[in-house]
Short mmCIF file of C-alpha atoms in Angstrom, two decimals:
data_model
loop_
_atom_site.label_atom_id
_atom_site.label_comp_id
_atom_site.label_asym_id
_atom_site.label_seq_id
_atom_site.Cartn_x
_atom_site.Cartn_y
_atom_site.Cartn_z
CA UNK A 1 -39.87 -5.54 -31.96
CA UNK A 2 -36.80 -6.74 -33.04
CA UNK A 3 -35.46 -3.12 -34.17
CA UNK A 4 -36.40 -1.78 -30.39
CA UNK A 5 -34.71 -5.16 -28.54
CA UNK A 6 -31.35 -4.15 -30.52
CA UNK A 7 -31.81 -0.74 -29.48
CA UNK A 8 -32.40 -0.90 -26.03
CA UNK A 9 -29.20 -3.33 -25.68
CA UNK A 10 -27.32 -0.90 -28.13
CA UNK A 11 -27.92 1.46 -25.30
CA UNK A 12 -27.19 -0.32 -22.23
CA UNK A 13 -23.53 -1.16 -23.49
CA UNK A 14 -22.72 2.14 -24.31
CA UNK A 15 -23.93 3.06 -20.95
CA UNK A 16 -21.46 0.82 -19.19
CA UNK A 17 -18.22 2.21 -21.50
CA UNK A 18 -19.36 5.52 -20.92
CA UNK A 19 -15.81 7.61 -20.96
CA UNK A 20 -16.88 10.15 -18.99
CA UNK A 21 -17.27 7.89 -15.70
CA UNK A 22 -15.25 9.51 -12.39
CA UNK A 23 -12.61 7.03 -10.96
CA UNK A 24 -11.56 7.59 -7.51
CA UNK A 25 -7.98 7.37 -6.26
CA UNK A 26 -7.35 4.33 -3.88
CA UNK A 27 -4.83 4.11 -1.64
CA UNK A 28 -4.39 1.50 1.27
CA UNK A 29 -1.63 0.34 4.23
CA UNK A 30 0.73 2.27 5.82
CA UNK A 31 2.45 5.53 4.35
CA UNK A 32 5.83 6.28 5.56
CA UNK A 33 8.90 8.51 4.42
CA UNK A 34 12.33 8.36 4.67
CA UNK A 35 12.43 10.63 7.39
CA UNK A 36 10.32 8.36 9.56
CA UNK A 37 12.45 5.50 8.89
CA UNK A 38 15.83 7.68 9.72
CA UNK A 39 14.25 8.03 12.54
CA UNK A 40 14.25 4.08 13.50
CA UNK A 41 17.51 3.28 16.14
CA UNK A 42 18.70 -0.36 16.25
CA UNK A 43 18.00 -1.72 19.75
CA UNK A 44 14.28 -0.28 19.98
CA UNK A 45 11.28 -2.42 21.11
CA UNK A 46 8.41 -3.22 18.48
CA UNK A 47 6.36 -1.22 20.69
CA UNK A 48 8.74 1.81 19.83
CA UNK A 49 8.75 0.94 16.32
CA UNK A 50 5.11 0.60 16.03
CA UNK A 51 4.62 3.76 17.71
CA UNK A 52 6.85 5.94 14.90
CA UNK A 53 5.56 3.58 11.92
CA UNK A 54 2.12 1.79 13.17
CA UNK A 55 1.08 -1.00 12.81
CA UNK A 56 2.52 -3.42 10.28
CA UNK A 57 0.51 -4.68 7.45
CA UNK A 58 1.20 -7.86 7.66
CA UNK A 59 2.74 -10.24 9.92
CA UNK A 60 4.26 -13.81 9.55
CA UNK A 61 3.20 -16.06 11.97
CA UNK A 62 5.88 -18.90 11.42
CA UNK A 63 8.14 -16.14 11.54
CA UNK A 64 8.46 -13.04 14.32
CA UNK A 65 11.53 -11.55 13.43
CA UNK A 66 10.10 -9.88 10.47
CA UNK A 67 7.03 -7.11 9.85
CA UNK A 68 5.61 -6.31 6.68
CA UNK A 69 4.59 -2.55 5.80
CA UNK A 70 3.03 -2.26 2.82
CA UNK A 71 1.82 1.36 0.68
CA UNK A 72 -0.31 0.86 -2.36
CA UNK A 73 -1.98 4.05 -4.34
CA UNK A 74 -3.61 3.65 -7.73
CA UNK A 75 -4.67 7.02 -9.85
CA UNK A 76 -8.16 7.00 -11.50
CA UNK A 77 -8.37 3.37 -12.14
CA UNK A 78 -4.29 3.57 -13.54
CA UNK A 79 -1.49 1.47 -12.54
CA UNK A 80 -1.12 0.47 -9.27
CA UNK A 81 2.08 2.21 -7.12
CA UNK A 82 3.55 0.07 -4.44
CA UNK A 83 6.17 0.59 -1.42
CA UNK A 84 7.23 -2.29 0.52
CA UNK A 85 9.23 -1.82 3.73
CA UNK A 86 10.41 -5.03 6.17
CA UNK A 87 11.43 -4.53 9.74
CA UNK A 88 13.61 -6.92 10.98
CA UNK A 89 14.02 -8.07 14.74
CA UNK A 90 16.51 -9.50 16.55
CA UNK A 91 15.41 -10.88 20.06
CA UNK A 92 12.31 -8.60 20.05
CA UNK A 93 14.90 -5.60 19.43
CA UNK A 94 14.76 -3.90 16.30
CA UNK A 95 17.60 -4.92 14.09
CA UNK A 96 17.67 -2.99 10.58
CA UNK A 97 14.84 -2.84 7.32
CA UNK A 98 15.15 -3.50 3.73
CA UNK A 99 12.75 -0.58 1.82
CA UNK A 100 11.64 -0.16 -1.72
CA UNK A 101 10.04 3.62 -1.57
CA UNK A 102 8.32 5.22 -4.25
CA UNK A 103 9.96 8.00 -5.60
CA UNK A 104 6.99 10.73 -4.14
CA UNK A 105 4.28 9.23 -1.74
CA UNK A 106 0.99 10.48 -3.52
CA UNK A 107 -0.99 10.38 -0.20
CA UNK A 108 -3.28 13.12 -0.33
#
């Protein structure tokens, strides 16, 4: 009984480690390229901004001035690849963004 109890669990964990197991690729938030923010002219209204970009990922509420767009793609259960991009405002009026890209956007 034993011998079949240690087999049986034997089994099952190889089951869960199996290598052969199909990972999906994830990716979440807002993709945008250098062209699109080119594109962005100092002076435009968020409502301009969010119509070239959408909408931001995140906003801070103690905060305004600044919106949050955030890219993240991971590969088959690999690393994770992020892009972060804030838009800053001035009086409701776009002002300028800071931008950390990723070399190739791997949105498919």
């Amino acid at each position: 009984m034993q011998k079949i109890t240690a087999l049986i669990l034997t089994l099952i964990m190889t089951g869960c480690a199996f290598p052969g197991v199909y990972k999906i690729n994830v990716q979440q938030g807002n993709v945008l390229t250098d062209e699109e923010l080119t594109s962005l002219a100092e002076g435009m209204s968020r409502s301009q901004v969010h119509s070239l970009l959408g909408t931001p990922l995140m906003t801070n509420p103690a905060d305004p001035s600044r919106e949050y767009y955030v890219y993240t793609f991971q590969q088959s259960g690999g690393d994770i690849e992020e892009q972060r991009v804030i838009v800053y405002y001035e009086n409701n009026q776009y002002s300028y963004y800071e931008a950390q890209l990723l070399e190739e956007t791997p949105a498919y």
